[in-house]
């Protein structure tokens, strides 16, 4: 039989390699920016059109290339950065595989203009699908300009796979951030569809971070610094009180290269243990310097994963360094600002003996007071007084007292639609007895037995439906702020805010001004405390940025979910009797009572029969 193995032609091999290196426009951006850095540029301009689908151009003032090098640079495994295998263990450049340009040229239309300082004229080269379409001498400034058009023009399946321009732009921006954060001394400019998104002058690390993420970031940063024989660590962490519910600003750089490392991430999070709520994440910008021989970057084509020789030691060092900074800068006590310290205890501590919570109770507070507007009848579920804490047993005696209180309140609830009740009186008659168990569940009785309600999920459901309703009835109710509130955001965040401004208004935010790097707010939705506005907007923006453009995405839905999650009563909060009852009644006035907005069960029922069986 004839031999059947053949070497693939170069253009086919390049296309295959491209599949690994170029997943989306952002990958091209990363490779081109890194090449510009490797060429020693001090100024780099990134120009993008239509989320990178129409154009990605990087212009640098680096060392440029000779005509021969310009042509060679598009060959596979053509690199000026390493020559022999040993060089792999002493890398000081971003690139070394010599694959990026060959891969990009295999799947796009690429045009390059380049000139070295010593050459009088430069080279102008066009390559389309690995074939040289055009080569000429040209007049061009020192450095290199590389434009990539019509990405995936010859692989329709990949092109169709691309997301909306907005989503692709977000990925590009992420890459841009990573490169710009790693190289603060280089000036970067970034334009999208003709408008300037970033203009970052040469700066130090702190100022670069603040330039990118907005002036508000400055006050959040705590410096980190440590030098040991195996690693130098510097950078910043964000103060615990600024921990976010979503992963956002978390960056590791190893020898000025952005890397992903769940293991090191864990080390940082571990250092924050006990200082932040368990479902929030700290921000960090950590720059590690290690001996290049002690790491392997060549384990993934995109070079974002690194293998360390001594990961365990690194973990321990990182954790203690971050801990030390948190202690040294005395950020922990700052947490105590009028917040229930119990909230700061991670739920994992639940089995330790609890310190008695001290919560001041507003005796005159009546959660059932009409607010004047029917559509927004709302309760804020309050933390209860101490004696109600885990009152499952002691509560038995006080049942009578509780009933009296409950009956004395005239409470006009929407019709109860909870399907577990055979007749709608079932709950109202017996639900006057509620208990809170382990600051997590509300237990109440029904005719057939009892139900155990997850307090946080129940409240999420109640708030979620409320916000959805606000946004549809078009009569959002807001509370006027005594003084307008001005908050600053980064440019990108302001852009995102503009996108969702209408929806925010529909749920009760009143904006006086949204421009430049700040916004002024004169009204907020009911239930939102003024002190929480910044945190809530942060959360809304980051959720929006994460979700935008994804399929089946409804802005209102996502924002209502975010608000519900952010504002809901949490596990660990003590609720007083009235609040427990109000929550139960509100829940069963919801359209959907069984699952939370995040598709988790809200309650379980245990029938008398179930209980009887246990006693056999
Ligand atoms: P690598 O960066 O891994 O070496 P690339 O395919 O990205 O591989 O680039 C191939 C070569 O082209 C580089 O080694 C470098 O010599 C040259 N090159 C690419 N971009 C530039 C640039 N902007 N300025 C100067 N030289 C460049
Ligand atoms: Mg490269």
CSV table of N, CA and C and ligand atoms in Angstrom, one decimal, residues 30-36 38 78-79 81 94-101 303, ligand 2:
chain,number,residue,atom,x,y,z
A,30,UNK,N,-3.9,41.5,21.7
A,30,UNK,CA,-2.9,41.1,22.7
A,30,UNK,C,-1.6,40.8,22.0
A,31,UNK,N,-1.6,40.0,20.9
A,31,UNK,CA,-0.4,39.7,20.2
A,31,UNK,C,0.3,41.0,19.6
A,32,UNK,N,-0.5,41.8,19.0
A,32,UNK,CA,0.1,43.0,18.4
A,32,UNK,C,0.7,44.0,19.5
A,33,UNK,N,-0.1,44.1,20.6
A,33,UNK,CA,0.5,45.0,21.6
A,33,UNK,C,1.8,44.4,22.2
A,34,UNK,N,1.8,43.1,22.4
A,34,UNK,CA,3.0,42.5,22.9
A,34,UNK,C,4.2,42.7,22.0
A,35,UNK,N,3.9,42.5,20.7
A,35,UNK,CA,5.0,42.7,19.7
A,35,UNK,C,5.6,44.2,19.8
A,36,UNK,N,4.6,45.1,19.9
A,36,UNK,CA,5.1,46.5,20.0
A,36,UNK,C,5.9,46.7,21.3
A,38,UNK,N,7.7,44.4,22.8
A,38,UNK,CA,9.0,43.7,22.6
A,38,UNK,C,9.9,44.5,21.7
A,78,UNK,N,9.1,32.0,12.9
A,78,UNK,CA,10.1,33.1,12.6
A,78,UNK,C,10.1,34.0,13.8
A,79,UNK,N,11.2,34.1,14.5
A,79,UNK,CA,11.2,35.0,15.6
A,79,UNK,C,12.6,35.5,15.8
A,81,UNK,N,13.4,36.5,18.8
A,81,UNK,CA,13.5,36.6,20.3
A,81,UNK,C,14.2,35.5,20.9
A,94,UNK,N,7.9,39.2,25.6
A,94,UNK,CA,6.5,38.7,25.6
A,94,UNK,C,6.4,37.5,24.6
A,95,UNK,N,6.9,37.7,23.4
A,95,UNK,CA,6.7,36.7,22.4
A,95,UNK,C,8.0,35.8,22.4
A,96,UNK,N,7.9,34.7,21.8
A,96,UNK,CA,9.1,33.8,21.6
A,96,UNK,C,8.7,32.7,20.6
A,97,UNK,N,7.4,32.4,20.4
A,97,UNK,CA,7.0,31.3,19.6
A,97,UNK,C,7.1,31.5,18.1
A,98,UNK,N,7.1,32.8,17.7
A,98,UNK,CA,7.1,33.1,16.3
A,98,UNK,C,5.9,32.6,15.5
A,99,UNK,N,4.8,32.6,16.2
A,99,UNK,CA,3.6,32.1,15.5
A,99,UNK,C,2.5,33.1,15.3
A,100,UNK,N,2.6,34.2,16.1
A,100,UNK,CA,1.4,35.1,16.1
A,100,UNK,C,1.2,35.7,14.7
A,101,UNK,N,2.2,36.4,14.1
A,101,UNK,CA,1.9,37.0,12.8
A,101,UNK,C,1.6,36.0,11.8
A,303,UNK,N,-0.1,31.8,26.3
A,303,UNK,CA,0.9,32.3,27.3
A,303,UNK,C,0.3,33.0,28.5
B,2,LIG,MG1,4.7,38.1,19.1
